[in-house]
Structure formats: C-alpha cells, structure tokens
Amino acid sequence: MATALARPISFPDLGLNEQDQDGNSALLELDRGLKSSRTGEQCEAISKFPALFEKYPFPILINSALLKLAEVFRQETPGSNFVRVCVVEVVESCGRHLDKLINVDEFLRRITTVMHSNDPLARALTLRTLGWMSGVVGENRQVQHLIREALDAKESVELQAAIMAAEKYAAKSKTFAMNMCERLTHMIGGLATPVDVKLQLIQVFQHMHHDAETAATVRSLCLELLKEYPTQRVVITTLHTLTQLAAHILVDIPQQVDLLMGYLEKETRLGVRQAVLGELGYLAETAPHAWSAENVEILVEFTRSSQHNAAMTTTALSVLASLTAAPALPRIPLTPDCSLVDLCRECVYDGNIQVACRAIQLFTNIAIYMHEEQNTRVVCEEAHCAALSLLQSVVCAVQLDDNNVANSEEFIPAGLRTCLVCTVLLAKTSPTIMCDLASTLTDILADCILSVCGCQLVCEALASLGGSRADVLTPHLPPILKLIQKFTHDAPLNTHKTKLMGTLVTLVMQVFHGHVWSSQAEAAVVAASKCVHLWAAFCMARQASRYGHHSLAAGMYAVLSWRVCSDQQHFWVSALGEVSRGEASPLASGDRASNLTAANTHLHRALSALKAASTSSQPMTFCQEYVRLRAETFMCHAQLLHACLSLRTAPPPAIAASLATSTRDDLLRCGRVSQQLAKSARDFNSLASQYGTLYQSVFDADPQTLCNIALLQQGSLLVAQGIEIITRPSAGQLTEDYTGPDLTTITSKLGGGETVETQTIITVLEEATTMVRRLAQVSCEVKPVREQHLQLLQGISQVLTSVPLPYPRFFFQTLQKTTITLALLPQPRTPGDPISVQTSSQLAVKVEGVIGHGRRPGLFRSVRSVTLTVNSVIQNRPQHTMDLKIEPNETLTQTAEPHNDFFAAQFLLGFPVPGLYQVTVDTSVTDDSDDAWQTGPRHTLTVKSQEDPANKTSVPQAPRQAPPSQYVAPTSQGAAVPPPGVSVLPTGPPGTSTASQPLSQYNIGRPVL
C-alpha cells in the first residue's frame, strides 16, 4: 500500500452513462456505488467522479459529491486504505473544481477525523488529501497545526506526506511559510534527518515568495546551505530552489544568473555543470531581459572551452538559442563580427550533428533578429548557406548509411527536421533565398534518397514556401508531377505514401493558384485522387476548395458524394459540390448576369443541403451563414449589373430635366437608374454589416479565417462606397481625398496576411480600390450619372467576382473549440410553464456558466471575461394597464471573470405590470485583446406577473352587462347616459375602492333544458 503513495495511480476515463439526463441522476447513481459493501464497486464509483465534475461543474453538485467522498474517506472498513487512495487521486485530479466547495468546515471535519487513527498509512493519505486542498483551506490554522505535528512522524510514509503537504501550504499561506522557516532550517541541520528528507525539505523553500522579506531570508538560508553542504545532490537541489525562488521574485534574477555563472566557471563536476546549464536555460526562457552582456560572454567562452564534451556543448548552445529566441533580446551588442556570431560559425560545421543543429538554431535566431532590427542581410545569407550545407550533410549521411533502419519508410535522419525549420525561417527573409531553397529541396525529392517520412518533411517545407509566396514552386512543377505519377503507378498505397501523395497534390495546387490548369497536371491530380482511400481523396478535394480550384473540387465531390456511409455525410459532401459549382460559375464564359444568377442558385442548393446535414451536435452554423452571405454577395452583384444596364434599357423620361430643375436634384436627370443604384448601395452596406456580425460570432476561428471574413466585408463596403460616390449629393467632398480601405491594418492585426490565399484577396481589393479612385476622379469632373460611371462600377464588380475565392479553414476544420453552458435559476417545476411572481416583489435570477474547451484550449484566443445581458420584455400587456406610467421592460448587464472556467452572476428583476414576460439571457465574451465576441448561447425564461391582492389598486375595468330593467335614467347633473343594457357601478365615498362596494343581485331565470 505504501507503494501506491510513491507512484500515484490514475484512472482511465470511464465516463458516465449516456442515459444520465442531468447531474443529480448521475450523482445518485454514483452514490449507490459508494454505499456498496464491495471495495471494487466503491472504487469504480469513485473513479467516475472526475468525469462527473467535468460534465457538471456546478457548485451545488460538486459540494454534495465532495462531502460524499469525505464520508467514504472517513469510514473504517476492510480495504478502506485503498478506497482512500482512490479518493486522494480524485481530489488531486479535480483541483480546479475544489474552490467550488461550499461546506468547507464539514468536509474538513470528516477528513481530519482520520488523523486520529493508529494506522500511519491512513494518516499519510489524510495529509496528502489536505495537501491537495491547500488552495481552499490554505489559511486554516487547525490544518497547519496538523501538518507541523506530522513533520515529527517516525514513519517514512507519513513523513513524506507531511513534507508534500507542507510544500503545498507554504505556496498558499504567507503565515505558514514564515512560521516554517526556522522549523525547516532546524530539521535540515539536524544530524538525525536523512539526506533524502533534507533534499525534500530544501525544495519547500522555493514556494516562500509571498513578500520580499521572506524571500530574502530564504535566499540567505539557501546560500548558507551551499557553503555548509557542498555535496553534489545538495548543491543541485539548492540551486534549483534558488532559481525557482528568483523566478517568482524577479528582482533576484540577475544575482541568480551571476551565481549560476560562477558555478559554471569554477565547478568541475559534470553533474553540477549539467544542472547549472538546465537552470540557466529556464532563466533564459522566463527572463531573458535580466541577462547582461557579461553573462552572455561567460556562456560563450564556456561553450568554446567545452568542445571536448559534445553533450555539454549542445546544452550550452540550447541555452543561447533560448536566450536569442525571445522577442526582446538581452543587452547584447550584435554585429556580424561579435563573439556570438563567431561561435555560430565555429559550431555550425561541427562533426557532431546535434552540436551543429543547435548551432544552426542559434545562428537562425541571430540572423532573423539582425534582419528585422538592423536590416542586415549578410548574416542571413551566411546562415542560409550554413543551413543548406548542414542539410546536405544530413542527406549524404543517409545515403552512406546501409543500416536496415535507415532504409525503412519511417526513418527520419537526426537533424533533418531542425535543418528544414531553420531554412524555411531564413527563406522568408529574402525571395532569393526562398527560390534557392525551393530548388535544393526539389532536387532532394527527385533524388529519392530519403525515406517516405523524410520526403514528407521535405514536402511540408516546400508547402510552407509555396503557401507564403506565389510562383516560388512554378519552376519545379515537372519533378513534382513525376513523383505523383510514380506513386499513382505503385497503387495501392500504404499510410505513409498516402500522406505523402496528399502533400504532393497540395504542392501542385499551390503552383496553379491563380492560374489556369494544364491538362497534364489536372489529369495527374484526378488520377491521384482515385488511387487513394476515400478520406485522402476528400482531403484533396478540400485542399482544392481552400486554394480556390472550385472546378476541380466539384468533380471530386461529385464522385465522393455517393460513396459515403450516412445521409448526413452525403448531404455534407453534396453541399460542398454545390458550393464549388457556385463559386466556379462566375468564372465561366457567357453572359455575366446569368453566371451570377447561376452561382446564387447553386449556393442556395448548398445551403439547403447544409441544413439537411446539420445535427444537434454539429449544427454547422458558420458554414450555413458563410454560404448564405456568398449567395447574397452574388445576388447583390447581379442586381448592380442590372441597375447599370438599366440606363440603356430604360432611359430617362422626357420630363426628367424639368423635374431635376424644379427639385434641384441632378440625379433625377438619370431616371430610375439612380433609385436602383441607391438600393444596391443599401444592399451592399447591409451585406457588409452581416459579414461583421458573422465575424463577431466565430470566436474559435483561426486568423486566416477572420482575415478572409474581414476582407470580404471590405469588398462589400468598397462597392457601396463606389456607388455612393456617384449617387450621393455630397459626393464631391467624399471623393477629393479618397484612400480606400486600410488592408495593411487588417492583416497586421489578425495575422493572416502572409498566406497566398489572403494575398489573392488583397490583390483584388487593391485593384478594385484603384478603380474606385478613378471613379471618384471621374465623378468630380462629370455629373450626374453617365455611362462612364456605370462602366467603372461594372468593372469594380467584375474584378471582385472574377477571381475564385479560397474558402477558409474554419469552413472545414475547427482547431480550437470553446463552448459555454449556462444554468438558470429558478426553473419552472414543469418544463414550458411560466414562473409565477407578484408585481410587488422581484425575481432573483442566478446565472451559472461553464466554459468548455476542446483538445487545444487557448490556441488562438482565450476567454478573459463573460458579459451577461438579461432582457425582460412583456408579451401581452393587459388593456387596463396601458394608462399606468410604468416601464415594464428592463435590461441589465453584468460582466463576470471566469475562475477555473466557471462564472456566476445574479440579477434582480422587477415585473411591475401584470402580464406574461419573456426573460432572455444573452452571452458574449471578451478575449485577451479586449475584442468582444457574440458567442452565445441564449436562454429564455417565461415569467407570469400577477397582481398582489394585498396591494391591489383600483384600475379601470370594462363595463358590465346588465338586464334592461336596471337601466338608469339621466340625472339632472347631465352625466353621461349609458347605452341600453349597461349598468353603472355605484359610487362610494372618496378614497374607497369599488372592489368593496356591494354589487346588485339579479334574479336570472334558470334556462329550460
């Protein structure tokens, strides 16, 4: 059992049953397993609690579940210690949910009861549980007292647990850390304390960084330990503790770097030197700005002097590479002749591949920094030559190696990946270097020296070059096509060759991006899509859509749509085929208006197919909205074309000139074309607004997708501005200094402007902007609307629609997934029924939310705050309350910052007017860049407000029907006479309510049956 504490167990993700409808039923199911008399069933139930916490992370449920686990922990049954081990594992794995515990005192009471047990293992498990609870009960004096007493334990298992708990509490509690300094120092200096225990006690000091005074005291104690205990293990542990302490305090980092440099120069033990380099590497990543030029010079001299030890040289070069990879380099005077560059020149041609790879990483970092900051190309060219030389050495080493491992398909030579990464980074600094690298990599592919996996890495490097700059791969198309034809002839292909085939097809699509396909290349790609399995063929078609080859993609989708295994997949692939045909229609020959209408038709068919393919788990909201907006775009351009042609088909009437003179509006001289153009301008402005709404709803989109949507929005605004230049009366003021959209700001902010897909859209927008400027000049010279203006408008529209649109990645693939789940209280007893509330009271609405993540949380952006907006709107206000001067509708907003992906907010709503209300809760988030995103979800509640009988006031009521015998004759005061059959309620004294007046009793005969 003690071994279980040294090596923590881990449960598989057993999950919960799918039939569990809510958290309460799931908790009841697990509670039955906890109450079982069999240890195995208890442990199985305990192992499912982490999945329960992740699925329903709400405070009430977590509080109940933790109390049940504490009760199981307290019980003394056969096998109870193993059950406690399972509970400790659950508490450890669910640390992010422990702060939602409500009954903390009751939980501690049940756990600390076991501390009075005679079993040291049970006490050790209790200490570990308390240690993992330090984030919740870190300042609890009783728990701190138990941990201090446990440090005197004689049993090793209990002492280890006490040290672990002391380390946790020292990181959370300032009081505990200050009180434990003297105690830990005494234990470390004690002769009876074993060396292993002393090393663990030293590590506790690294968490005592709550204030500068405590940190200074701990640092001085650790420096004394370095003098008193110079053994290797103590020195390594103490230096690690000092490094962690300095990284938290920040002000001690320069002294810590100097201390480590002193040990690096004077220490002769290899183990200590290796540990010192590790600590220097950590400080180089966390605080490179704290390094001085002297520190770097010392490390450079050490690297040169340790040429005899390749491992030590590699580690030192790794530290320098981490130091130079930081955004802000330390205070180092970098010149082409400095010692750091000379070290790179010496080590990059080293015979050891590992040393050379680390040196080329360092050389690449320095060269890119000098190119960006000092505009120095000499170092970049020198680093590029060194990287190519190293790459050739790696490839030649594979050619000379006759080992069976080197001949396998999965073999990747050492250093190949590092060389390719460095060469690609250097190639992006200069077009000449990029073309030279593309030629070298293509030659390596053509020689077939590397294995299939090695060729895959080379192809990925080529794809990186082709994706960042157009036409760089065009001269190297023949060898790429030969490789595709070779693999097609060798079909069927295994997994590695299939992946390589997909990358080669991507290279061909990059070559023909923005160009007309040759028959040989198109035939090779189509043949390649037929010799691989269906998923690889779909990936090829998807790549064709992403690079704008919609005609090619439409044929691939047409073949795949009937070779799927479900209706959902059929509709999805069919929708993609319709999208490709729709995007290819404007590029076809023939009447342009007909082509735009055909594109709109195909996209609407795709929209219907997408709706059929959507499910509750995959709603495809973005795909539907994106396709709808593209269809709307083509329709707007078609209407603009018809509006421009209407000047010829429907010329102005004869009285147009007189109307323009009488109304002083020159646009009336043009006839109906001015009205149609104004409508087109409104349509394009509305389209741009919808693109902006779509932009704000895709929180998880990658930067290229956001850039794609933003540029499409700018295209719509550009056409609207071009129309307004010639239709607005104040066009002269608009056109004098027209500059067009600021595309550079958009791409620099979003970070997606470096791909060829985005560059194509930017080129089109720049060309359209030039035409809008020309239109602005013409509008200043010629007024009002003339054929010359309309020709320019048609040219702008044709430029924006004649280039195939690359579809963004987010249309096909989601790399980041963020979901928000809300829970609203109160809830009606029966779903669908309204919640009853009186007009004199208020309703407290509590909103609890959980932020869920996919496999890569925070890949592009993360949630910093959540804004909840509550709107209460009356649905059917009674007629007799219309005269009340009370606003029944209310809007409240509150911003909550999530803690461990959980947030909560409370609203107090009033319903002063009786009636049926709809309460809507909208959710929006703000990321780390202060950008707002309308992510949803939206929840609604129905509230029925009723009048309070105790505070009921008189309100005008509808007149009552009375028998004709109760008709009252007109009075002498001239009061209004009611119509026949209507009676008037008797009036009482002032201040009395009509509700208290007795009503007349009528004798109404019983109807005869």
mmCIF file with all atom_site columns, C-alpha atoms in Angstrom, residues 664-742:
data_model
loop_
_atom_site.group_PDB
_atom_site.id
_atom_site.type_symbol
_atom_site.label_atom_id
_atom_site.label_alt_id
_atom_site.label_comp_id
_atom_site.label_asym_id
_atom_site.label_entity_id
_atom_site.label_seq_id
_atom_site.pdbx_PDB_ins_code
_atom_site.Cartn_x
_atom_site.Cartn_y
_atom_site.Cartn_z
_atom_site.occupancy
_atom_site.B_iso_or_equiv
_atom_site.pdbx_formal_charge
_atom_site.auth_seq_id
_atom_site.auth_comp_id
_atom_site.auth_asym_id
_atom_site.auth_atom_id
_atom_site.pdbx_PDB_model_num
ATOM 1  C CA . ARG A 1 664 ? -32.771 70.887 -57.626 1.00 0.00 ? 664 ARG A CA 1
ATOM 2  C CA . ASP A 1 665 ? -31.680 67.237 -57.707 1.00 0.00 ? 665 ASP A CA 1
ATOM 3  C CA . ASP A 1 666 ? -29.453 66.418 -60.664 1.00 0.00 ? 666 ASP A CA 1
ATOM 4  C CA . LEU A 1 667 ? -29.836 62.676 -60.085 1.00 0.00 ? 667 LEU A CA 1
ATOM 5  C CA . LEU A 1 668 ? -33.395 62.846 -61.346 1.00 0.00 ? 668 LEU A CA 1
ATOM 6  C CA . ARG A 1 669 ? -31.999 63.537 -64.807 1.00 0.00 ? 669 ARG A CA 1
ATOM 7  C CA . CYS A 1 670 ? -30.863 59.900 -64.866 1.00 0.00 ? 670 CYS A CA 1
ATOM 8  C CA . GLY A 1 671 ? -34.294 58.380 -64.346 1.00 0.00 ? 671 GLY A CA 1
ATOM 9  C CA . ARG A 1 672 ? -34.778 55.115 -62.480 1.00 0.00 ? 672 ARG A CA 1
ATOM 10 C CA . VAL A 1 673 ? -31.092 54.137 -62.526 1.00 0.00 ? 673 VAL A CA 1
ATOM 11 C CA . SER A 1 674 ? -30.393 56.457 -59.604 1.00 0.00 ? 674 SER A CA 1
ATOM 12 C CA . GLN A 1 675 ? -33.014 54.713 -57.456 1.00 0.00 ? 675 GLN A CA 1
ATOM 13 C CA . GLN A 1 676 ? -31.717 51.284 -58.378 1.00 0.00 ? 676 GLN A CA 1
ATOM 14 C CA . LEU A 1 677 ? -28.143 52.284 -57.591 1.00 0.00 ? 677 LEU A CA 1
ATOM 15 C CA . ALA A 1 678 ? -29.224 53.680 -54.229 1.00 0.00 ? 678 ALA A CA 1
ATOM 16 C CA . LYS A 1 679 ? -30.940 50.376 -53.457 1.00 0.00 ? 679 LYS A CA 1
ATOM 17 C CA . SER A 1 680 ? -27.791 48.473 -54.452 1.00 0.00 ? 680 SER A CA 1
ATOM 18 C CA . ALA A 1 681 ? -25.738 50.670 -52.116 1.00 0.00 ? 681 ALA A CA 1
ATOM 19 C CA . ARG A 1 682 ? -28.103 49.847 -49.260 1.00 0.00 ? 682 ARG A CA 1
ATOM 20 C CA . ASP A 1 683 ? -27.865 46.137 -50.088 1.00 0.00 ? 683 ASP A CA 1
ATOM 21 C CA . PHE A 1 684 ? -24.062 46.166 -50.083 1.00 0.00 ? 684 PHE A CA 1
ATOM 22 C CA . ASN A 1 685 ? -23.971 48.079 -46.796 1.00 0.00 ? 685 ASN A CA 1
ATOM 23 C CA . SER A 1 686 ? -26.353 45.545 -45.273 1.00 0.00 ? 686 SER A CA 1
ATOM 24 C CA . LEU A 1 687 ? -24.177 42.735 -46.632 1.00 0.00 ? 687 LEU A CA 1
ATOM 25 C CA . ALA A 1 688 ? -21.082 44.277 -45.037 1.00 0.00 ? 688 ALA A CA 1
ATOM 26 C CA . SER A 1 689 ? -22.945 44.551 -41.737 1.00 0.00 ? 689 SER A CA 1
ATOM 27 C CA . GLN A 1 690 ? -23.848 40.858 -41.917 1.00 0.00 ? 690 GLN A CA 1
ATOM 28 C CA . TYR A 1 691 ? -20.217 39.953 -42.572 1.00 0.00 ? 691 TYR A CA 1
ATOM 29 C CA . GLY A 1 692 ? -19.325 41.928 -39.443 1.00 0.00 ? 692 GLY A CA 1
ATOM 30 C CA . THR A 1 693 ? -21.928 40.018 -37.432 1.00 0.00 ? 693 THR A CA 1
ATOM 31 C CA . LEU A 1 694 ? -20.523 36.731 -38.711 1.00 0.00 ? 694 LEU A CA 1
ATOM 32 C CA . TYR A 1 695 ? -17.019 37.891 -37.781 1.00 0.00 ? 695 TYR A CA 1
ATOM 33 C CA . GLN A 1 696 ? -18.047 38.544 -34.173 1.00 0.00 ? 696 GLN A CA 1
ATOM 34 C CA . SER A 1 697 ? -19.691 35.142 -33.822 1.00 0.00 ? 697 SER A CA 1
ATOM 35 C CA . VAL A 1 698 ? -16.662 32.966 -34.697 1.00 0.00 ? 698 VAL A CA 1
ATOM 36 C CA . PHE A 1 699 ? -14.593 33.110 -31.534 1.00 0.00 ? 699 PHE A CA 1
ATOM 37 C CA . ASP A 1 700 ? -12.764 29.868 -32.346 1.00 0.00 ? 700 ASP A CA 1
ATOM 38 C CA . ALA A 1 701 ? -11.795 30.773 -35.908 1.00 0.00 ? 701 ALA A CA 1
ATOM 39 C CA . ASP A 1 702 ? -8.157  30.795 -36.970 1.00 0.00 ? 702 ASP A CA 1
ATOM 40 C CA . PRO A 1 703 ? -6.539  34.123 -38.028 1.00 0.00 ? 703 PRO A CA 1
ATOM 41 C CA . GLN A 1 704 ? -6.735  33.278 -41.743 1.00 0.00 ? 704 GLN A CA 1
ATOM 42 C CA . THR A 1 705 ? -10.499 32.732 -41.490 1.00 0.00 ? 705 THR A CA 1
ATOM 43 C CA . LEU A 1 706 ? -11.006 36.009 -39.657 1.00 0.00 ? 706 LEU A CA 1
ATOM 44 C CA . CYS A 1 707 ? -8.890  37.798 -42.232 1.00 0.00 ? 707 CYS A CA 1
ATOM 45 C CA . ASN A 1 708 ? -10.954 36.203 -45.005 1.00 0.00 ? 708 ASN A CA 1
ATOM 46 C CA . ILE A 1 709 ? -14.239 37.448 -43.492 1.00 0.00 ? 709 ILE A CA 1
ATOM 47 C CA . ALA A 1 710 ? -12.836 40.919 -42.802 1.00 0.00 ? 710 ALA A CA 1
ATOM 48 C CA . LEU A 1 711 ? -11.604 41.277 -46.394 1.00 0.00 ? 711 LEU A CA 1
ATOM 49 C CA . LEU A 1 712 ? -14.959 40.136 -47.785 1.00 0.00 ? 712 LEU A CA 1
ATOM 50 C CA . GLN A 1 713 ? -16.601 42.786 -45.631 1.00 0.00 ? 713 GLN A CA 1
ATOM 51 C CA . GLN A 1 714 ? -14.220 45.393 -47.015 1.00 0.00 ? 714 GLN A CA 1
ATOM 52 C CA . GLY A 1 715 ? -15.091 44.286 -50.549 1.00 0.00 ? 715 GLY A CA 1
ATOM 53 C CA . SER A 1 716 ? -18.790 44.890 -49.912 1.00 0.00 ? 716 SER A CA 1
ATOM 54 C CA . LEU A 1 717 ? -18.064 48.275 -48.358 1.00 0.00 ? 717 LEU A CA 1
ATOM 55 C CA . LEU A 1 718 ? -15.867 49.169 -51.313 1.00 0.00 ? 718 LEU A CA 1
ATOM 56 C CA . VAL A 1 719 ? -18.686 48.584 -53.811 1.00 0.00 ? 719 VAL A CA 1
ATOM 57 C CA . ALA A 1 720 ? -21.125 50.516 -51.588 1.00 0.00 ? 720 ALA A CA 1
ATOM 58 C CA . GLN A 1 721 ? -18.723 53.453 -51.391 1.00 0.00 ? 721 GLN A CA 1
ATOM 59 C CA . GLY A 1 722 ? -18.238 53.389 -55.162 1.00 0.00 ? 722 GLY A CA 1
ATOM 60 C CA . ILE A 1 723 ? -21.994 53.609 -55.683 1.00 0.00 ? 723 ILE A CA 1
ATOM 61 C CA . GLU A 1 724 ? -22.373 56.363 -53.097 1.00 0.00 ? 724 GLU A CA 1
ATOM 62 C CA . ILE A 1 725 ? -19.687 58.416 -54.802 1.00 0.00 ? 725 ILE A CA 1
ATOM 63 C CA . ILE A 1 726 ? -21.928 58.912 -57.830 1.00 0.00 ? 726 ILE A CA 1
ATOM 64 C CA . THR A 1 727 ? -25.341 58.872 -56.127 1.00 0.00 ? 727 THR A CA 1
ATOM 65 C CA . ARG A 1 728 ? -24.899 60.984 -53.013 1.00 0.00 ? 728 ARG A CA 1
ATOM 66 C CA . PRO A 1 729 ? -25.320 64.741 -53.415 1.00 0.00 ? 729 PRO A CA 1
ATOM 67 C CA . SER A 1 730 ? -22.198 65.325 -51.301 1.00 0.00 ? 730 SER A CA 1
ATOM 68 C CA . ALA A 1 731 ? -20.036 63.100 -53.473 1.00 0.00 ? 731 ALA A CA 1
ATOM 69 C CA . GLY A 1 732 ? -17.597 65.912 -54.165 1.00 0.00 ? 732 GLY A CA 1
ATOM 70 C CA . GLN A 1 733 ? -16.477 66.094 -50.533 1.00 0.00 ? 733 GLN A CA 1
ATOM 71 C CA . LEU A 1 734 ? -16.163 62.302 -50.400 1.00 0.00 ? 734 LEU A CA 1
ATOM 72 C CA . THR A 1 735 ? -14.045 61.890 -53.486 1.00 0.00 ? 735 THR A CA 1
ATOM 73 C CA . GLU A 1 736 ? -11.344 64.513 -53.130 1.00 0.00 ? 736 GLU A CA 1
ATOM 74 C CA . ASP A 1 737 ? -9.110  62.543 -50.745 1.00 0.00 ? 737 ASP A CA 1
ATOM 75 C CA . TYR A 1 738 ? -10.462 59.017 -51.029 1.00 0.00 ? 738 TYR A CA 1
ATOM 76 C CA . THR A 1 739 ? -7.879  56.464 -49.889 1.00 0.00 ? 739 THR A CA 1
ATOM 77 C CA . GLY A 1 740 ? -9.864  53.227 -49.711 1.00 0.00 ? 740 GLY A CA 1
ATOM 78 C CA . PRO A 1 741 ? -9.795  50.555 -47.007 1.00 0.00 ? 741 PRO A CA 1
ATOM 79 C CA . ASP A 1 742 ? -6.716  50.117 -44.845 1.00 0.00 ? 742 ASP A CA 1
#
